[in-house]
Coordinates of C-alpha atoms and ligand atoms in Angstrom, one line a residue:
M129 CA -10.4 1.7 37.6
M130 CA -10.8 -0.1 34.5
K131 CA -13.0 1.1 31.6
K132 CA -14.6 -1.8 29.8
Y133 CA -15.5 -2.0 26.0
D134 CA -16.7 -4.4 23.7
V135 CA -14.3 -3.4 21.2
I136 CA -10.8 -1.5 20.9
V137 CA -9.2 -0.4 17.7
I138 CA -5.8 1.0 17.6
G139 CA -5.0 3.0 14.6
T140 CA -7.4 4.9 12.1
G141 CA -6.5 3.6 8.7
S142 CA -8.2 0.5 7.7
G143 CA -9.2 0.0 11.2
N144 CA -12.2 2.5 10.6
I145 CA -13.9 -0.4 8.5
I146 CA -14.0 -2.6 11.8
L147 CA -14.9 0.3 14.0
E148 CA -17.9 1.2 12.0
A149 CA -19.1 -2.4 11.6
A150 CA -18.8 -2.7 15.6
L151 CA -20.7 0.7 15.9
K152 CA -23.5 -0.4 13.4
K153 CA -24.1 -3.5 15.7
G154 CA -24.6 -1.3 18.7
L155 CA -21.3 -2.2 20.4
S156 CA -19.5 0.0 22.7
C157 CA -16.1 0.8 21.3
A158 CA -12.7 2.6 21.7
Q159 CA -10.6 4.2 19.1
I160 CA -6.8 5.2 19.5
E161 CA -5.1 7.4 17.3
R162 CA -1.9 9.0 18.0
A163 CA -1.7 11.2 14.7
K164 CA -3.9 12.3 12.0
F165 CA -7.2 10.4 11.5
G166 CA -7.3 8.4 8.4
G167 CA -3.9 6.8 8.6
T168 CA -1.1 6.8 6.0
C169 CA -3.3 6.3 2.9
L170 CA -5.2 9.6 3.4
T171 CA -2.7 11.8 5.1
R172 CA 0.6 10.9 3.8
G173 CA 0.4 7.8 1.4
C174 CA -1.8 6.7 -1.5
I175 CA -3.9 9.6 -1.8
P176 CA -1.9 12.7 -1.8
T177 CA 0.9 10.9 -4.0
K178 CA -1.9 10.0 -6.7
V179 CA -3.1 13.5 -6.7
M180 CA 0.5 14.6 -7.6
V181 CA 0.9 11.5 -9.9
T182 CA -2.1 12.3 -11.9
A183 CA -1.0 16.1 -12.6
A184 CA 2.4 14.6 -13.4
D185 CA 1.0 12.2 -16.0
R186 CA -1.1 15.1 -17.6
L187 CA 1.9 17.0 -18.0
Y188 CA 3.5 14.3 -20.1
E189 CA 0.2 13.7 -22.0
I190 CA 0.3 17.4 -22.8
R191 CA 4.0 17.2 -23.6
D192 CA 3.4 14.2 -25.9
S193 CA 0.1 15.3 -27.5
G194 CA 2.0 16.8 -30.6
E195 CA 2.2 13.0 -31.5
L196 CA -1.6 12.9 -31.6
G197 CA -1.8 16.0 -33.9
I198 CA -2.5 18.5 -30.8
E199 CA -0.1 21.5 -30.6
A200 CA -0.5 22.4 -26.8
G201 CA 2.7 24.4 -26.2
A202 CA 5.0 23.9 -23.1
P203 CA 2.9 23.0 -20.1
K204 CA 3.6 25.0 -17.0
V205 CA 3.1 23.6 -13.2
N206 CA 1.1 25.6 -11.1
W207 CA 2.4 24.8 -7.7
E208 CA -0.3 26.6 -5.7
V209 CA -3.1 24.8 -7.2
I210 CA -1.2 21.4 -6.8
S211 CA -0.8 22.0 -3.4
Q212 CA -4.4 23.3 -2.7
R213 CA -5.5 20.0 -4.2
V214 CA -3.0 17.7 -2.2
W215 CA -4.1 19.4 1.1
Q216 CA -7.6 19.4 0.1
K217 CA -7.4 15.5 0.4
I218 CA -4.9 15.3 3.5
D219 CA -7.4 17.8 5.3
E220 CA -10.4 15.4 5.0
S221 CA -8.5 14.0 8.2
K222 CA -10.2 16.8 10.0
D223 CA -13.6 16.0 9.0
L224 CA -13.0 12.1 9.9
H225 CA -11.8 13.4 13.2
R226 CA -14.8 15.5 13.8
F227 CA -17.3 12.4 12.6
Y228 CA -15.7 10.1 15.1
L229 CA -15.9 12.7 18.0
N230 CA -19.8 12.7 17.3
E231 CA -20.2 9.1 17.1
K232 CA -22.5 7.5 19.8
N233 CA -21.1 4.3 21.9
L234 CA -17.5 5.5 20.9
D235 CA -14.8 7.0 23.0
V236 CA -12.0 8.7 21.0
Y237 CA -8.3 8.6 22.6
E238 CA -6.2 10.9 21.0
G239 CA -2.7 9.6 21.8
E240 CA -0.2 6.5 21.8
G241 CA -1.9 3.3 23.0
Y242 CA 0.2 0.7 24.7
F243 CA -0.5 -2.5 26.2
T244 CA -0.4 -3.2 30.0
G245 CA -1.7 -6.7 29.6
D246 CA -2.8 -9.1 27.1
H247 CA -6.2 -7.3 26.9
T248 CA -5.7 -4.1 28.6
L249 CA -4.1 -0.9 27.3
K250 CA -3.4 2.5 28.5
V251 CA -3.0 5.8 26.0
R252 CA -0.4 8.5 26.4
L253 CA -2.6 11.4 25.6
N254 CA -1.6 13.8 22.9
A255 CA -2.8 16.4 25.4
G256 CA -0.6 15.3 28.2
G257 CA -1.0 12.7 30.8
E258 CA -2.3 9.2 30.5
S259 CA -5.6 7.8 30.2
E260 CA -7.1 5.2 32.5
E261 CA -6.5 1.6 31.8
I262 CA -9.1 0.2 29.2
T263 CA -10.0 -3.2 28.2
A264 CA -12.1 -5.3 25.7
P265 CA -12.6 -8.8 24.6
K266 CA -11.7 -8.0 20.9
I267 CA -8.7 -5.6 20.4
Y268 CA -7.7 -4.8 16.8
I269 CA -4.2 -3.7 16.0
G270 CA -3.9 -1.6 12.9
V271 CA -0.9 0.7 13.8
G272 CA 0.8 0.3 10.2
G273 CA 4.6 1.3 9.6
R274 CA 6.7 4.2 8.9
T275 CA 9.8 4.9 6.9
N276 CA 12.8 3.0 7.7
I277 CA 15.7 5.5 7.9
P278 CA 18.8 3.9 6.8
E279 CA 22.2 4.1 8.4
I280 CA 24.0 6.6 6.2
E281 CA 27.1 8.3 7.8
G282 CA 26.7 11.9 7.9
L283 CA 22.9 11.8 7.1
D284 CA 22.1 14.2 10.2
Q285 CA 24.1 16.9 8.5
V286 CA 22.3 17.1 5.2
P287 CA 18.8 18.1 4.0
Y288 CA 16.6 15.0 3.6
A289 CA 12.9 14.4 3.5
T290 CA 10.8 11.1 3.9
S291 CA 7.1 10.8 2.6
E292 CA 5.7 11.5 6.2
D293 CA 7.5 14.8 6.5
Y294 CA 7.0 15.7 2.9
F295 CA 3.3 15.7 3.4
G296 CA 3.7 17.4 6.6
P297 CA 6.1 20.0 7.9
A298 CA 8.5 19.7 5.0
W299 CA 5.9 20.3 2.3
P300 CA 7.9 22.5 0.1
D301 CA 6.6 26.0 -1.3
K302 CA 7.9 25.1 -4.8
P303 CA 8.7 21.9 -6.6
Y304 CA 12.1 20.4 -5.8
K305 CA 14.9 21.4 -8.5
D306 CA 17.3 18.7 -7.7
V307 CA 16.9 15.5 -5.7
I308 CA 18.5 11.9 -5.0
V309 CA 15.9 9.5 -4.3
I310 CA 16.9 6.5 -2.2
G311 CA 15.1 3.3 -2.8
G312 CA 13.6 1.9 -6.1
G313 CA 10.4 0.4 -4.8
A314 CA 6.9 1.6 -5.3
I315 CA 7.7 5.0 -3.0
G316 CA 10.9 5.7 -5.0
C317 CA 9.8 5.1 -8.5
E318 CA 6.5 7.2 -7.9
F319 CA 8.3 10.1 -6.3
A320 CA 11.1 10.2 -8.8
H321 CA 8.3 10.4 -11.6
I322 CA 6.5 13.0 -9.8
F323 CA 9.7 15.1 -8.9
R324 CA 11.0 14.9 -12.6
A325 CA 7.6 15.8 -14.2
F326 CA 7.6 18.9 -12.2
G327 CA 11.0 19.9 -13.4
A328 CA 13.5 18.4 -11.1
K329 CA 16.9 16.8 -11.8
V330 CA 16.2 13.4 -10.5
Q331 CA 18.8 10.5 -9.5
L332 CA 17.4 7.4 -8.2
V333 CA 19.6 5.2 -6.2
Q334 CA 18.4 1.6 -5.8
H335 CA 20.1 -1.3 -3.8
N336 CA 18.7 -4.0 -5.8
V337 CA 19.7 -5.2 -9.2
R338 CA 16.1 -4.1 -10.3
L339 CA 13.6 -1.3 -9.7
L340 CA 10.3 -2.8 -8.4
P341 CA 12.1 -6.3 -7.3
K342 CA 8.8 -7.7 -6.2
S343 CA 7.3 -7.2 -10.0
D344 CA 7.7 -9.4 -12.8
E345 CA 11.3 -9.2 -14.3
E346 CA 10.1 -7.8 -17.6
M347 CA 8.1 -5.2 -15.8
S348 CA 11.2 -4.0 -13.8
A349 CA 13.3 -3.8 -17.1
A350 CA 10.4 -1.8 -18.8
I351 CA 9.8 0.8 -16.0
L352 CA 13.6 1.3 -15.9
N353 CA 13.6 1.9 -19.7
N354 CA 10.7 4.4 -19.2
L355 CA 11.7 6.2 -16.2
R356 CA 15.4 6.8 -18.0
L357 CA 13.5 8.0 -21.3
D358 CA 11.8 10.6 -19.2
G359 CA 15.3 11.7 -17.9
I360 CA 15.6 10.1 -14.5
T361 CA 19.2 8.9 -13.8
V362 CA 19.0 5.3 -12.2
Y363 CA 21.8 3.7 -10.4
L364 CA 21.1 0.2 -9.6
N365 CA 22.8 -2.4 -7.2
K366 CA 24.2 0.5 -5.0
K367 CA 24.9 0.9 -1.4
T368 CA 24.7 4.2 0.1
P369 CA 27.5 4.4 2.7
K370 CA 28.0 8.1 3.3
V371 CA 26.8 11.6 2.4
K372 CA 28.5 15.1 3.5
P373 CA 27.2 18.7 3.1
K374 CA 28.1 20.6 -0.1
G375 CA 27.0 24.2 0.1
D376 CA 23.4 24.2 0.7
G377 CA 23.2 20.6 -0.6
L378 CA 24.9 17.4 -0.3
T379 CA 27.5 14.8 -1.9
L380 CA 26.4 11.1 -1.6
T381 CA 28.9 8.5 -2.0
I382 CA 27.4 5.4 -3.6
R383 CA 29.2 2.2 -3.7
D384 CA 28.7 -0.3 -6.4
R385 CA 27.7 -3.8 -4.9
A386 CA 29.5 -6.0 -7.5
D387 CA 32.7 -4.4 -8.1
D388 CA 32.8 -1.8 -4.8
S389 CA 33.7 1.1 -6.9
L390 CA 32.7 4.4 -5.3
T391 CA 31.1 7.3 -7.0
D392 CA 30.0 10.7 -5.8
I393 CA 26.9 12.2 -6.7
D394 CA 25.5 15.8 -5.7
A395 CA 21.8 17.1 -5.1
D396 CA 20.0 19.8 -3.0
L397 CA 18.2 17.1 -0.9
L398 CA 18.0 13.3 -0.4
F399 CA 14.3 11.6 -0.5
I400 CA 14.4 8.6 1.5
C401 CA 12.1 5.8 0.9
P402 CA 13.8 2.4 1.3
G403 CA 10.9 0.5 2.6
I404 CA 9.1 0.6 6.2
I405 CA 9.5 -0.7 9.6
P406 CA 6.7 -1.6 11.8
N407 CA 4.9 0.7 14.3
S408 CA 4.7 -2.2 16.9
D409 CA 7.6 -0.6 19.0
S410 CA 5.1 1.9 20.3
L411 CA 2.7 -1.1 21.8
A412 CA 4.8 -2.1 24.6
L413 CA 4.3 -5.8 23.5
K414 CA 6.5 -7.0 26.0
N415 CA 3.9 -6.6 28.5
T416 CA 1.8 -9.4 26.6
N417 CA 2.1 -12.7 24.9
I418 CA 1.6 -11.0 21.5
E419 CA 4.4 -12.3 19.4
T420 CA 6.3 -10.4 16.6
N421 CA 8.8 -11.8 14.2
S422 CA 12.5 -10.9 14.0
R423 CA 11.4 -7.6 12.3
G424 CA 8.9 -6.3 14.5
W425 CA 5.8 -7.3 12.4
I426 CA 3.0 -9.1 14.1
P427 CA 2.4 -12.5 12.3
T428 CA -1.3 -13.4 11.8
N429 CA -3.3 -16.4 10.6
E430 CA -5.9 -16.8 7.9
F431 CA -8.4 -15.1 10.4
L432 CA -6.3 -12.5 11.4
E433 CA -5.6 -13.7 14.8
T434 CA -2.3 -12.9 16.6
S435 CA -0.7 -15.4 19.2
V436 CA -3.1 -14.0 21.9
E437 CA -6.8 -15.2 21.7
G438 CA -9.2 -12.1 21.2
V439 CA -6.4 -9.8 19.7
Y440 CA -6.2 -9.3 16.0
A441 CA -3.7 -7.5 13.6
F442 CA -4.3 -6.4 10.1
G443 CA -3.1 -4.1 7.5
D444 CA 0.8 -3.0 7.2
I445 CA 1.5 -4.3 10.8
N446 CA 1.0 -8.0 9.8
G447 CA 3.9 -7.6 7.4
L448 CA 2.1 -9.2 4.6
H449 CA 1.8 -7.0 1.3
Q450 CA 1.6 -3.6 2.4
F451 CA -1.1 -1.9 0.5
R452 CA -4.4 -0.1 1.2
H453 CA -6.5 -2.6 -0.6
K454 CA -4.9 -5.6 1.4
A455 CA -5.4 -3.6 4.6
N456 CA -9.2 -3.1 3.8
Y457 CA -9.6 -6.5 2.7
E458 CA -8.3 -8.0 6.0
A459 CA -10.5 -5.3 8.0
D460 CA -13.5 -6.4 5.7
I461 CA -12.9 -10.1 6.8
L462 CA -12.6 -9.3 10.4
A463 CA -15.9 -7.0 10.5
H464 CA -17.6 -9.6 8.5
N465 CA -16.7 -12.7 10.5
H466 CA -17.3 -10.9 14.0
F467 CA -20.1 -8.7 13.3
L468 CA -22.1 -9.9 10.5
A469 CA -21.5 -13.8 9.8
E470 CA -24.4 -15.7 10.8
D471 CA -22.5 -19.1 11.2
D472 CA -19.1 -21.0 10.5
E473 CA -20.1 -21.6 6.9
D474 CA -20.4 -17.8 6.2
R475 CA -16.9 -17.0 7.4
R476 CA -14.3 -15.5 5.1
W477 CA -10.7 -16.3 5.3
A478 CA -7.6 -14.3 3.8
R479 CA -5.7 -15.7 1.1
Y480 CA -2.4 -13.9 -0.2
D481 CA -1.8 -15.5 -3.6
L482 CA -3.9 -12.7 -5.2
V483 CA -2.7 -9.4 -3.8
P484 CA -2.4 -7.0 -6.8
A485 CA 0.3 -4.4 -6.8
V486 CA 0.3 -1.4 -8.9
T487 CA 3.1 1.4 -9.0
Y488 CA 1.7 4.6 -10.5
T489 CA 4.6 5.7 -12.5
H490 CA 4.3 7.1 -15.9
P491 CA 3.0 4.8 -17.0
E492 CA 1.5 2.3 -14.5
V493 CA 3.1 -1.1 -13.5
A494 CA 0.6 -3.6 -12.4
D495 CA 1.1 -7.1 -11.1
V496 CA -1.2 -9.9 -9.8
G497 CA -0.3 -13.6 -9.0
L498 CA 2.9 -15.2 -9.9
T499 CA 5.9 -13.6 -11.9
E500 CA 7.2 -15.7 -14.5
A501 CA 10.4 -16.7 -12.4
Q502 CA 8.2 -17.6 -9.4
A503 CA 5.8 -19.8 -11.7
I504 CA 8.9 -21.5 -13.2
E505 CA 10.4 -21.9 -9.5
A506 CA 7.1 -23.2 -8.3
G507 CA 7.4 -26.1 -10.7
H508 CA 5.1 -24.9 -13.4
Q509 CA 6.0 -25.5 -17.0
V510 CA 4.9 -22.0 -18.2
R511 CA 3.7 -20.6 -21.4
V512 CA 3.8 -16.8 -21.6
G513 CA 1.7 -14.4 -23.9
R514 CA 2.5 -11.0 -24.5
W515 CA 0.6 -8.1 -26.3
H516 CA 2.0 -4.5 -27.0
Y517 CA -0.3 -1.6 -26.7
Y518 CA 0.9 -0.6 -30.0
E519 CA -0.7 -4.0 -31.4
T520 CA -4.1 -2.7 -30.5
A521 CA -6.1 0.4 -32.4
K522 CA -6.3 2.1 -28.8
G523 CA -2.8 1.8 -28.2
F524 CA -2.1 3.2 -31.6
A525 CA -4.4 6.0 -30.7
L526 CA -2.9 6.6 -27.6
G527 CA 0.4 7.1 -29.6
Y528 CA 2.1 3.8 -29.4
N529 CA 3.8 2.3 -32.5
P530 CA 6.3 -0.3 -33.1
D531 CA 9.2 2.2 -33.1
S532 CA 8.0 3.7 -29.6
R533 CA 10.8 3.9 -27.1
A534 CA 8.3 3.8 -24.2
K535 CA 7.5 0.2 -23.3
A536 CA 3.8 -0.6 -22.9
F537 CA 2.5 -4.2 -23.0
A538 CA 0.6 -6.8 -21.1
K539 CA 1.8 -10.3 -20.2
L540 CA -0.1 -13.4 -19.1
I541 CA 1.5 -16.3 -17.7
V542 CA -0.4 -19.8 -17.8
D543 CA 0.4 -23.3 -16.9
A544 CA 1.5 -25.0 -20.2
Q545 CA -0.3 -28.3 -19.3
D546 CA -3.7 -27.3 -18.1
G547 CA -3.8 -23.5 -19.1
T548 CA -4.2 -22.5 -15.6
L549 CA -3.7 -18.6 -15.4
L550 CA -0.9 -18.2 -13.1
G551 CA -0.1 -14.4 -13.3
A552 CA -0.9 -11.2 -15.3
H553 CA 1.4 -8.4 -15.6
A554 CA 1.0 -5.0 -17.5
I555 CA 2.9 -1.8 -18.0
G556 CA 1.3 1.0 -19.9
P557 CA -1.5 3.6 -19.3
Y558 CA -4.3 2.3 -17.1
A559 CA -2.4 -0.9 -16.5
S560 CA -4.2 -1.3 -13.2
A561 CA -7.5 -1.8 -15.1
L562 CA -5.9 -4.4 -17.4
I563 CA -5.2 -6.7 -14.7
Q564 CA -8.4 -6.5 -13.0
P565 CA -10.5 -9.2 -15.0
Y566 CA -7.7 -11.5 -14.4
L567 CA -7.7 -10.8 -10.7
N568 CA -11.7 -11.5 -10.6
L569 CA -11.2 -14.8 -12.8
M570 CA -8.5 -16.1 -10.6
N571 CA -10.3 -15.3 -7.5
A572 CA -13.3 -17.2 -8.5
G573 CA -14.0 -21.0 -7.9
P574 CA -13.8 -23.2 -4.9
T575 CA -11.2 -21.7 -2.5
P576 CA -10.1 -24.4 0.4
L577 CA -9.1 -23.0 3.7
E578 CA -5.6 -23.1 4.0
A579 CA -3.8 -22.5 7.3
I580 CA -1.4 -19.5 7.4
N581 CA 1.1 -19.3 10.2
E582 CA 0.1 -22.9 11.7
V583 CA 1.0 -22.1 15.0
I584 CA -1.3 -19.1 15.5
A585 CA -4.8 -20.7 16.2
S586 CA -7.4 -20.1 18.8
P587 CA -9.4 -23.3 19.9
E588 CA -12.2 -21.8 17.3
T589 CA -9.6 -21.6 14.5
E590 CA -8.4 -25.2 15.1
Q591 CA -12.1 -26.6 14.8
L592 CA -12.6 -24.3 11.7
R593 CA -9.2 -25.7 10.1
S594 CA -10.2 -29.3 10.6
A595 CA -13.7 -28.8 9.2
G596 CA -12.1 -28.9 5.6
L597 CA -14.1 -25.8 4.7
V598 CA -14.3 -24.6 1.1
R599 CA -15.7 -21.2 -0.1
D600 CA -17.4 -21.4 -3.6
M601 CA -16.4 -18.3 -5.3
D602 CA -18.9 -18.4 -8.3
P603 CA -17.6 -16.6 -11.1
H604 CA -21.2 -15.5 -11.9
K605 CA -22.1 -14.1 -8.5
L606 CA -21.6 -10.5 -7.1
R607 CA -20.1 -11.9 -3.9
T608 CA -16.8 -13.1 -5.7
V609 CA -16.5 -9.5 -7.3
R610 CA -17.2 -8.2 -3.7
E611 CA -14.3 -10.4 -1.9
T612 CA -11.6 -9.7 -4.8
M613 CA -9.0 -7.1 -4.1
V614 CA -9.1 -4.2 -6.5
P615 CA -5.7 -2.0 -6.6
H616 CA -5.9 1.0 -4.7
P617 CA -6.4 3.8 -5.9
S618 CA -7.1 2.6 -9.5
L619 CA -9.5 3.4 -12.1
S620 CA -10.8 -0.4 -11.7
E621 CA -12.5 0.9 -8.4
V622 CA -15.0 2.7 -10.6
G623 CA -16.2 -0.4 -12.2
I624 CA -16.0 -2.7 -9.1
W625 CA -17.6 -0.1 -6.2
P626 CA -21.0 -0.1 -7.4
Y627 CA -21.4 -2.9 -4.8
Y628 CA -21.6 -0.4 -2.3
D629 CA -24.3 1.2 -3.8
L630 CA -26.2 -2.0 -4.2
E631 CA -25.2 -2.8 -0.3
A632 CA -27.0 0.6 0.5
Q633 CA -29.8 -0.2 -1.4
E634 CA -30.1 -3.7 0.4
D635 CA -29.7 -2.0 3.8
K636 CA -32.5 0.4 3.2
A637 CA -34.9 -2.4 1.9
Ligands
LIG942 C1 4.2 7.5 0.0 C2 3.1 6.1 0.1 C3 2.2 6.0 -0.9 C4 1.4 4.7 -1.0 N1 0.7 4.6 -1.9 C5 -0.2 3.4 -2.1 C6 -1.0 3.3 -3.2 O1 -1.0 4.0 -4.1 N2 -1.7 2.0 -3.0 C7 -1.8 1.3 -1.8 O2 -2.3 0.4 -1.9 N3 -1.0 1.6 -0.8 C8 -0.2 2.7 -0.8 N4 0.6 2.9 0.3 C9 0.7 2.0 1.4 C10 -0.8 2.2 2.1 O3 -0.5 3.6 2.7 C11 -0.7 1.4 3.4 O4 -0.4 0.0 3.0 C12 -1.9 1.5 4.3 O5 -2.2 2.9 4.7 C13 -1.9 0.6 5.7 O6 -3.1 0.9 6.4 P1 -3.0 0.6 7.8 O7 -4.5 0.6 8.3 O8 -2.4 -1.1 7.9 O9 -2.0 1.4 8.7 P2 -1.8 2.9 8.6 O10 -2.8 3.7 7.4 O11 -0.7 3.4 8.4 O12 -2.7 3.6 10.0 C14 -2.0 3.2 11.2 C15 -2.3 4.3 12.1 O13 -2.1 3.9 13.5 C16 -1.3 5.0 14.1 N5 -0.7 4.6 15.2 C17 0.5 3.8 15.3 N6 1.1 3.6 16.2 C18 -0.1 3.7 17.2 C19 -0.3 3.7 18.5 N7 0.7 3.2 19.6 N8 -1.4 4.2 19.2 C20 -2.2 4.9 18.5 N9 -2.2 5.0 17.2 C21 -1.2 4.6 16.6 C22 -0.7 5.8 13.2 O14 -0.7 7.2 13.3 C23 -1.6 5.4 11.8 O15 -2.5 6.7 11.6 C24 1.6 4.0 0.2 C25 2.3 4.3 1.1 C26 3.1 5.4 1.3 C27 3.9 5.8 2.6
LIG943 N1 1.2 2.1 -5.4 C1 1.5 1.4 -4.3 O1 0.5 0.5 -4.0 C2 2.4 2.1 -3.3 C3 2.9 3.3 -3.3 C4 4.0 3.5 -2.4 C5 4.2 2.8 -1.3 N2 3.6 1.3 -1.3 C6 3.9 0.6 -0.1 O2 4.5 1.2 0.8 C7 5.7 0.2 1.3 C8 6.7 1.3 1.3 O3 7.4 1.5 0.0 P1 9.0 1.4 -0.3 O4 8.7 1.7 -1.9 O5 9.5 2.4 0.5 O6 9.4 -0.1 0.2 P2 9.7 -1.2 -0.7 O7 10.3 -2.0 0.4 O8 8.9 -1.7 -1.6 O9 11.0 -0.8 -1.6 C9 12.3 -0.1 -1.1 C10 13.4 -0.4 -2.1 O10 14.6 0.3 -1.5 C11 15.7 -0.4 -1.8 N3 16.5 -0.1 -0.8 C12 16.6 -0.5 0.6 N4 17.7 0.1 1.3 C13 18.4 1.0 0.4 C14 19.3 1.9 0.5 N5 19.9 2.2 1.7 N6 19.8 2.4 -0.6 C15 19.1 2.4 -1.8 N7 18.1 1.5 -2.0 C16 17.7 0.8 -0.9 C17 15.4 -1.8 -1.8 O11 15.9 -2.9 -2.4 C18 13.7 -1.8 -2.1 O12 13.8 -2.3 -3.5 C19 5.6 -0.8 0.5 O13 5.3 -1.9 1.1 C20 4.7 -0.5 -0.8 O14 4.1 -1.8 -1.1 C21 2.7 1.0 -2.1

């Protein structure tokens, strides 16, 4: 027996946006989730980390408030309150789960979905056994990724944690005291900040020659300076070949990638965040014609199509810019095109040249558009403008002055010939809010449809590609604001999200 639906959504992260649009249209839907409802962002990613980063930032603001004339004394960490606030957010997952169980037209499958054919799936149920076979003309894959545990000799003999088990079974009953963070990307830098602010000795080991290698080089140099100022020891350009137990803790051997020299460093625990791998291995894609690339990500085109017609992939699993706002943007495009758009002219397509990235360290690092090096590599003659926080009255008010050791500035990259904005970058308090106006501006204007992954194209997409479509992203229209990504979870959301209220008012009218 085969159960038929209009829509199947695998994964309850950004997939919920698609599901809700389909349900609103009265379609029959199946939802598949093997773990906590809400996906990575709510249950083990953006949200719990930002609850902690904000507390860590506040601690530093209090520590530094003497410079502003406020004597606050030494701040103390109340781990019980922090834990309660972190888990209050994670546990919203339970409300989400209940909400979906009560939805009409929706069957919730709790377990691991896998394909038995191009449009057929079964679910290995968490409660035991397997579901019947299910099918739908439209299947949406939003299964995300997980920590890529590196091969380090002896790792299985020492205490280590990942973000998944930290916000799970390994949640500590008090802050860490002594930790080595492996990986200097967004997760590594944010957790290093959190652990350090809450009192730990923190050593951060990064494989690359810089922290946040996808950021503008000046931002990487500035965050390195700022993390070191806060007392974090950072090792760059290092391999991590082996680790061994030492008492209750461990000794990690790091190898310099330039001169092969070896150094041993000790800690209580390793915190591992060297990037993520795709969850596509759970989907039995060998039973389908859905292609993956050499690393297991599922490539998609500008309409989020996969190599099988009627099967779409979005969010982390397509391997492009792994951020919640990018996943939401893609899910929004699918929801719009499949359940709201009235004709081809009204279709949206994905572009990836304006994906903002914000790392919520102390202070934030924010990037959008080309870095200076990328702009030069792309053949632009560039002009670069910089402005330091200390050069503004508010920057001074926040405590910055020309002698400040902490770096805080904004940087704009423009084409020297025609003044086109190419990139905007900032490091400093609320840096995410500083880049948002540039994001909106760069997102405005006529946007031609550009083919992404040319080989992936249903007949419908081929027809759309040949139509020479252009979207007019008028800088004066709310639609342009609506279709611009906003870094998640940044303060800019407060300014941009009133469009949800406007939409709700339109719905009611
Ligand atoms: C520590 C951390 C901090 C982060 N901070 C930020 C941040 O500040 N800002 C930001 O923009 N991004 C951040 N991210 C990244 C962000 O969380 C992801 O980009 C985003 O959640 C991806 O959403 P998604 O819908 O693609 O996948 P997910 O939210 O990962 O959802 C996928 C879901 O699919 C489920 N699943 C997987 N396989 C199967 C299967 N076979 N059957 C059924 N279910 C399955 C999983 O259980 C999961 O719930 C952070 C990530 C981490 C780890
Ligand atoms: N604020 C945010 O938006 C935010 C926060 C956290 C995570 N995320 C997303 O989650 C995903 C995962 O984050 P991430 O920081 O783990 O990945 P990442 O790929 O951004 O960074 C991982 C870093 O680890 C280094 N590395 C790899 N192997 C190593 C090893 N063996 N030893 C030492 N260093 C090693 C790499 O050089 C790389 O710079 C990213 O795609 C990121 O965009 C976003």
